[in-house]
Tab-separated table of C-alpha atoms in Angstrom:
chain	number	residue	atom	x	y	z
A	1	UNK	CA	-28.103	-81.303	143.895
A	2	UNK	CA	-26.030	-84.096	145.401
A	3	UNK	CA	-27.393	-87.299	146.899
A	4	UNK	CA	-24.724	-87.241	149.616
A	5	UNK	CA	-24.538	-84.587	152.339
A	6	UNK	CA	-22.240	-85.324	155.254
A	7	UNK	CA	-22.377	-82.017	157.109
A	8	UNK	CA	-25.624	-80.628	158.498
A	9	UNK	CA	-27.008	-79.258	161.740
A	10	UNK	CA	-30.289	-79.695	163.587
A	11	UNK	CA	-31.890	-77.668	166.365
A	12	UNK	CA	-29.640	-79.581	168.781
A	13	UNK	CA	-26.828	-77.314	167.589
A	14	UNK	CA	-27.070	-73.975	169.345
A	15	UNK	CA	-27.291	-72.264	165.934
A	16	UNK	CA	-29.474	-74.828	164.141
A	17	UNK	CA	-33.174	-74.538	163.361
A	18	UNK	CA	-34.843	-77.817	162.331
A	19	UNK	CA	-35.381	-80.817	164.612
A	20	UNK	CA	-33.393	-84.005	163.913
A	21	UNK	CA	-36.599	-85.676	162.759
A	22	UNK	CA	-37.466	-82.741	160.510
A	23	UNK	CA	-33.962	-82.753	159.084
A	24	UNK	CA	-34.298	-86.424	158.077
A	25	UNK	CA	-37.585	-85.588	156.390
A	26	UNK	CA	-35.961	-82.677	154.566
A	27	UNK	CA	-33.167	-84.977	153.359
A	28	UNK	CA	-35.768	-87.313	151.889
A	29	UNK	CA	-37.619	-84.402	150.305
A	30	UNK	CA	-34.430	-83.065	148.693
A	31	UNK	CA	-33.345	-86.458	147.341
A	32	UNK	CA	-30.405	-86.962	149.709
A	33	UNK	CA	-29.824	-90.700	150.168
A	34	UNK	CA	-26.724	-90.635	152.401
A	35	UNK	CA	-26.566	-88.103	155.235
A	36	UNK	CA	-24.693	-87.350	158.434
A	37	UNK	CA	-26.040	-85.196	161.245
A	38	UNK	CA	-23.028	-83.332	162.618
A	39	UNK	CA	-24.310	-81.114	165.398
A	40	UNK	CA	-21.875	-78.786	167.135
A	41	UNK	CA	-20.385	-80.503	170.179
A	42	UNK	CA	-23.505	-82.618	170.698
A	43	UNK	CA	-24.914	-86.000	169.708
A	44	UNK	CA	-28.278	-85.739	171.458
A	45	UNK	CA	-30.181	-85.698	168.160
A	46	UNK	CA	-28.388	-88.611	166.522
A	47	UNK	CA	-30.740	-91.414	167.564
A	48	UNK	CA	-33.844	-89.519	166.404
A	49	UNK	CA	-32.196	-88.590	163.104
A	50	UNK	CA	-31.070	-92.148	162.402
A	51	UNK	CA	-34.472	-93.583	163.366
A	52	UNK	CA	-36.459	-91.227	161.132
A	53	UNK	CA	-33.955	-91.540	158.274
A	54	UNK	CA	-34.321	-95.326	158.335
A	55	UNK	CA	-38.093	-94.982	158.070
A	56	UNK	CA	-37.683	-92.784	155.005
A	57	UNK	CA	-35.035	-94.838	153.222
A	58	UNK	CA	-32.200	-92.373	153.889
A	59	UNK	CA	-28.921	-93.959	154.984
A	60	UNK	CA	-27.699	-92.044	158.039
A	61	UNK	CA	-24.223	-91.957	159.542
A	62	UNK	CA	-23.873	-90.910	163.200
A	63	UNK	CA	-21.700	-87.826	163.361
A	64	UNK	CA	-20.550	-84.817	165.337
A	65	UNK	CA	-18.646	-81.568	164.733
A	66	UNK	CA	-16.191	-80.702	167.485
A	67	UNK	CA	-14.871	-77.195	168.048
A	68	UNK	CA	-11.117	-77.330	168.603
A	69	UNK	CA	-7.965	-75.243	168.312
A	70	UNK	CA	-4.629	-75.727	166.598
A	71	UNK	CA	-1.827	-73.202	167.058
A	72	UNK	CA	-4.371	-70.544	168.108
A	73	UNK	CA	-6.591	-71.281	165.082
A	74	UNK	CA	-10.221	-72.166	165.770
A	75	UNK	CA	-11.112	-75.272	163.770
A	76	UNK	CA	-13.933	-77.781	163.409
A	77	UNK	CA	-13.330	-81.537	163.342
A	78	UNK	CA	-16.001	-83.846	161.963
A	79	UNK	CA	-16.436	-87.329	163.385
A	80	UNK	CA	-18.222	-90.005	161.339
A	81	UNK	CA	-19.356	-93.472	162.384
A	82	UNK	CA	-18.976	-92.649	166.066
A	83	UNK	CA	-20.466	-94.689	168.882
A	84	UNK	CA	-23.034	-92.242	170.245
A	85	UNK	CA	-23.028	-94.121	173.569
A	86	UNK	CA	-19.261	-93.821	174.043
A	87	UNK	CA	-18.647	-92.545	177.590
A	88	UNK	CA	-15.562	-90.484	176.752
A	89	UNK	CA	-17.379	-88.727	173.931
A	90	UNK	CA	-20.482	-88.095	176.035
A	91	UNK	CA	-18.354	-86.662	178.847
A	92	UNK	CA	-16.394	-84.445	176.441
A	93	UNK	CA	-19.415	-82.954	174.685
A	94	UNK	CA	-21.089	-82.303	178.022
A	95	UNK	CA	-17.967	-80.475	179.217
A	96	UNK	CA	-17.812	-78.361	176.059
A	97	UNK	CA	-21.473	-77.431	176.307
A	98	UNK	CA	-20.813	-76.296	179.870
A	99	UNK	CA	-17.961	-74.092	178.691
A	100	UNK	CA	-20.154	-72.639	175.962
A	101	UNK	CA	-23.011	-71.951	178.374
A	102	UNK	CA	-20.650	-69.973	180.612
A	103	UNK	CA	-19.098	-68.180	177.629
A	104	UNK	CA	-22.570	-67.244	176.384
A	105	UNK	CA	-23.179	-65.166	179.490
A	106	UNK	CA	-19.902	-63.337	178.930
A	107	UNK	CA	-20.740	-62.923	175.250
A	108	UNK	CA	-23.902	-61.002	176.092
A	109	UNK	CA	-21.817	-58.673	178.272
A	110	UNK	CA	-19.260	-58.214	175.484
A	111	UNK	CA	-21.915	-57.381	172.877
A	112	UNK	CA	-23.663	-54.973	175.244
A	113	UNK	CA	-20.308	-53.278	175.881
A	114	UNK	CA	-20.254	-52.341	172.175
A	115	UNK	CA	-23.446	-50.341	172.661
A	116	UNK	CA	-25.656	-52.912	170.947
A	117	UNK	CA	-29.044	-53.148	172.657
A	118	UNK	CA	-30.915	-56.448	173.036
A	119	UNK	CA	-33.305	-58.194	175.426
A	120	UNK	CA	-31.342	-60.656	177.581
A	121	UNK	CA	-34.454	-62.513	178.678
A	122	UNK	CA	-35.522	-62.924	175.085
A	123	UNK	CA	-32.064	-64.190	174.137
A	124	UNK	CA	-32.126	-66.779	176.919
A	125	UNK	CA	-35.595	-67.871	175.852
A	126	UNK	CA	-34.498	-68.195	172.235
A	127	UNK	CA	-31.429	-70.169	173.305
A	128	UNK	CA	-33.664	-72.807	174.830
A	129	UNK	CA	-30.942	-75.058	176.209
A	130	UNK	CA	-29.193	-72.174	177.949
A	131	UNK	CA	-26.310	-71.964	175.463
A	132	UNK	CA	-26.309	-68.458	174.015
A	133	UNK	CA	-24.612	-67.878	170.691
A	134	UNK	CA	-23.990	-64.725	168.660
A	135	UNK	CA	-26.764	-65.539	166.207
A	136	UNK	CA	-29.316	-65.678	169.032
A	137	UNK	CA	-28.210	-62.272	170.316
A	138	UNK	CA	-28.498	-60.950	166.769
A	139	UNK	CA	-32.131	-62.076	166.495
A	140	UNK	CA	-32.986	-59.866	169.463
A	141	UNK	CA	-30.710	-56.963	168.510
A	142	UNK	CA	-32.175	-56.700	165.003
A	143	UNK	CA	-35.601	-56.032	166.542
A	144	UNK	CA	-34.404	-52.927	168.426
A	145	UNK	CA	-34.942	-49.734	166.359
A	146	UNK	CA	-32.101	-47.818	168.008
A	147	UNK	CA	-29.576	-50.377	166.712
A	148	UNK	CA	-30.332	-49.527	163.096
A	149	UNK	CA	-27.759	-46.749	163.020
A	150	UNK	CA	-25.110	-48.649	164.972
A	151	UNK	CA	-21.996	-49.043	162.758
A	152	UNK	CA	-21.732	-52.757	163.597
A	153	UNK	CA	-25.402	-53.430	162.845
A	154	UNK	CA	-26.005	-51.204	159.826
A	155	UNK	CA	-24.110	-53.446	157.313
A	156	UNK	CA	-26.239	-56.422	158.407
A	157	UNK	CA	-29.592	-54.783	157.671
A	158	UNK	CA	-31.380	-54.981	154.282
A	159	UNK	CA	-29.276	-53.293	151.649
A	160	UNK	CA	-26.096	-53.596	153.702
A	161	UNK	CA	-22.895	-55.307	152.592
A	162	UNK	CA	-23.437	-58.222	155.002
A	163	UNK	CA	-27.203	-58.570	154.621
A	164	UNK	CA	-27.050	-61.872	152.699
A	165	UNK	CA	-26.582	-63.869	155.930
A	166	UNK	CA	-27.276	-61.303	158.671
A	167	UNK	CA	-27.375	-63.714	161.623
A	168	UNK	CA	-24.168	-65.605	160.957
A	169	UNK	CA	-22.482	-62.449	159.665
A	170	UNK	CA	-23.218	-60.849	163.039
A	171	UNK	CA	-20.977	-63.532	164.503
A	172	UNK	CA	-18.242	-63.060	161.896
A	173	UNK	CA	-18.213	-59.256	162.089
A	174	UNK	CA	-18.851	-58.732	165.820
A	175	UNK	CA	-18.103	-61.876	167.836
A	176	UNK	CA	-15.528	-63.927	165.910
A	177	UNK	CA	-11.850	-64.100	166.952
A	178	UNK	CA	-10.265	-60.693	166.468
A	179	UNK	CA	-13.607	-58.880	166.484
A	180	UNK	CA	-14.724	-56.401	169.175
A	181	UNK	CA	-17.031	-58.732	171.140
A	182	UNK	CA	-14.960	-61.912	170.885
A	183	UNK	CA	-15.125	-64.167	173.942
A	184	UNK	CA	-12.590	-67.038	173.943
A	185	UNK	CA	-13.577	-70.570	174.917
A	186	UNK	CA	-11.029	-73.120	176.123
A	187	UNK	CA	-11.769	-75.767	173.494
A	188	UNK	CA	-9.844	-79.026	173.175
A	189	UNK	CA	-6.911	-79.134	170.774
A	190	UNK	CA	-7.381	-80.508	167.276
A	191	UNK	CA	-5.200	-83.466	168.230
A	192	UNK	CA	-7.424	-84.203	171.212
A	193	UNK	CA	-10.511	-83.974	168.977
A	194	UNK	CA	-9.017	-86.518	166.579
A	195	UNK	CA	-8.126	-88.850	169.460
A	196	UNK	CA	-11.611	-88.513	170.954
A	197	UNK	CA	-13.286	-89.366	167.659
A	198	UNK	CA	-11.027	-92.382	167.247
A	199	UNK	CA	-11.730	-93.506	170.806
A	200	UNK	CA	-15.438	-93.355	169.968
A	201	UNK	CA	-14.830	-95.662	167.016
A	202	UNK	CA	-15.152	-92.987	164.352
A	203	UNK	CA	-13.134	-91.406	161.586
A	204	UNK	CA	-11.882	-87.831	161.957
A	205	UNK	CA	-12.276	-85.374	159.081
A	206	UNK	CA	-11.110	-81.750	158.990
A	207	UNK	CA	-14.147	-79.560	158.263
A	208	UNK	CA	-14.201	-76.869	155.536
A	209	UNK	CA	-10.518	-75.835	155.659
A	210	UNK	CA	-11.189	-73.022	153.212
A	211	UNK	CA	-13.428	-71.333	155.763
A	212	UNK	CA	-11.191	-71.757	158.798
A	213	UNK	CA	-7.553	-71.903	157.648
A	214	UNK	CA	-5.988	-69.147	155.562
A	215	UNK	CA	-2.326	-70.058	156.131
A	216	UNK	CA	-0.852	-72.888	154.042
A	217	UNK	CA	1.703	-73.672	156.740
A	218	UNK	CA	-1.036	-74.074	159.349
A	219	UNK	CA	-3.026	-76.289	156.972
A	220	UNK	CA	-0.038	-78.568	156.416
A	221	UNK	CA	0.463	-78.737	160.160
A	222	UNK	CA	-3.165	-79.753	160.721
A	223	UNK	CA	-2.974	-82.337	157.942
A	224	UNK	CA	0.014	-83.796	159.766
A	225	UNK	CA	-2.273	-84.858	162.618
A	226	UNK	CA	-3.496	-88.483	162.609
A	227	UNK	CA	-6.806	-87.526	161.035
A	228	UNK	CA	-8.543	-89.637	158.402
A	229	UNK	CA	-9.898	-87.188	155.878
A	230	UNK	CA	-10.570	-83.681	154.598
A	231	UNK	CA	-13.891	-82.067	153.772
A	232	UNK	CA	-12.841	-80.959	150.306
A	233	UNK	CA	-16.343	-80.281	148.991
A	234	UNK	CA	-18.182	-77.579	150.887
A	235	UNK	CA	-20.589	-74.700	150.364
A	236	UNK	CA	-17.662	-72.436	151.266
A	237	UNK	CA	-15.158	-73.773	148.731
A	238	UNK	CA	-14.717	-72.693	145.149
A	239	UNK	CA	-14.256	-75.359	142.497
A	240	UNK	CA	-10.537	-74.586	142.504
A	241	UNK	CA	-10.276	-74.910	146.285
A	242	UNK	CA	-12.203	-78.181	146.259
A	243	UNK	CA	-9.767	-79.609	143.721
A	244	UNK	CA	-6.775	-78.426	145.723
A	245	UNK	CA	-8.056	-79.943	148.978
A	246	UNK	CA	-8.917	-83.202	147.230
A	247	UNK	CA	-5.390	-83.316	145.816
A	248	UNK	CA	-3.843	-82.635	149.220
A	249	UNK	CA	-5.959	-85.423	150.702
A	250	UNK	CA	-4.909	-87.850	147.977
A	251	UNK	CA	-1.230	-86.977	148.476
A	252	UNK	CA	-1.539	-87.911	152.147
A	253	UNK	CA	-3.757	-90.947	151.495
A	254	UNK	CA	-6.664	-89.317	153.286
A	255	UNK	CA	-10.373	-89.655	152.576
A	256	UNK	CA	-12.294	-86.817	150.977
A	257	UNK	CA	-15.694	-85.784	152.268
A	258	UNK	CA	-18.284	-83.158	151.500
A	259	UNK	CA	-21.262	-81.424	152.991
A	260	UNK	CA	-23.437	-78.353	152.795
A	261	UNK	CA	-23.108	-77.209	156.434
A	262	UNK	CA	-26.857	-76.654	156.444
A	263	UNK	CA	-28.174	-74.766	159.494
A	264	UNK	CA	-31.474	-73.277	158.426
A	265	UNK	CA	-32.313	-69.608	158.860
A	266	UNK	CA	-28.854	-68.426	159.957
A	267	UNK	CA	-27.497	-69.482	156.542
A	268	UNK	CA	-30.615	-69.109	154.393
A	269	UNK	CA	-28.802	-69.566	151.073
A	270	UNK	CA	-27.427	-73.027	151.980
A	271	UNK	CA	-29.676	-75.961	151.118
A	272	UNK	CA	-29.345	-79.603	152.058
A	273	UNK	CA	-27.595	-81.467	149.261
A	274	UNK	CA	-26.133	-78.270	147.817
A	275	UNK	CA	-22.686	-79.802	147.448
A	276	UNK	CA	-20.738	-79.796	144.200
A	277	UNK	CA	-18.822	-83.068	144.439
A	278	UNK	CA	-17.690	-82.718	140.809
A	279	UNK	CA	-16.924	-86.291	139.694
A	280	UNK	CA	-15.892	-87.484	143.167
A	281	UNK	CA	-19.247	-88.290	144.829
A	282	UNK	CA	-19.572	-92.030	144.200
A	283	UNK	CA	-15.902	-92.799	144.790
A	284	UNK	CA	-15.683	-90.664	147.924
A	285	UNK	CA	-18.935	-92.065	149.318
A	286	UNK	CA	-17.816	-95.654	148.833
A	287	UNK	CA	-14.428	-95.011	150.448
A	288	UNK	CA	-15.925	-93.224	153.429
A	289	UNK	CA	-18.572	-95.888	154.047
A	290	UNK	CA	-15.885	-98.569	153.864
A	291	UNK	CA	-13.747	-96.646	156.363
A	292	UNK	CA	-16.680	-96.237	158.751
A	293	UNK	CA	-17.450	-99.946	158.490
A	294	UNK	CA	-13.899	-101.119	159.141
A	295	UNK	CA	-12.659	-98.492	161.613
A	296	UNK	CA	-12.967	-100.975	164.492
């Protein structure tokens, strides 16, 4: 287990489970000494996470993970060392959450159109903040007996090919781009995400490229943006991929970062600190902390 985890989500993320406070406590329990809370398009949990981390002796970096697009590819951009009171950032995340809330209503219609039965009221109650995501719909749909024979649900049930992470795999197999219940959201461009993070005083790092970019030409195009680093070490990357992304970062004089992408129950096999940094952890941590300190 690593002592550094720079990619994790709390219950502030629409698909997270544990409170920011609880997440700080879990970091301490798992021996993580440097952590970044990177909730999806939200920084509402940052102050609580930083406060509780400080009490427990865990060094916390304020962070965020912004959904964005580049040449029709849906990407995630991590921001580290951001000013969580920055007005432009606060306005942007509020706007994105509004878009996602509206898209969530359309997503329920799109899933229902596939013949998948679920309780809308239950989904809205589970969503809590009004932002419905695929994983929340899945929680309700899995409780309905008549869905058990549905061809889109059957692989997600115990014994099925996608049963290892049924909630998040519901998104990937039913609601992701190119899938039958996909609902597009007009996210900011990757370039705008980088600019926004910089405006908020942070450093911009491309999240888990191995999970979101399959085309080498697209990856080179993204790396040509004025970003600051690449998340080379991730739960989704093989050792070979991690080495390749670290090498690409070094060739472009970019930082390397790493994180588990912990969410809780939607990705039950991912633990905080479960990042194989190989021999890079201390060097990468020092470089990133220095960059955060001297960004502005």
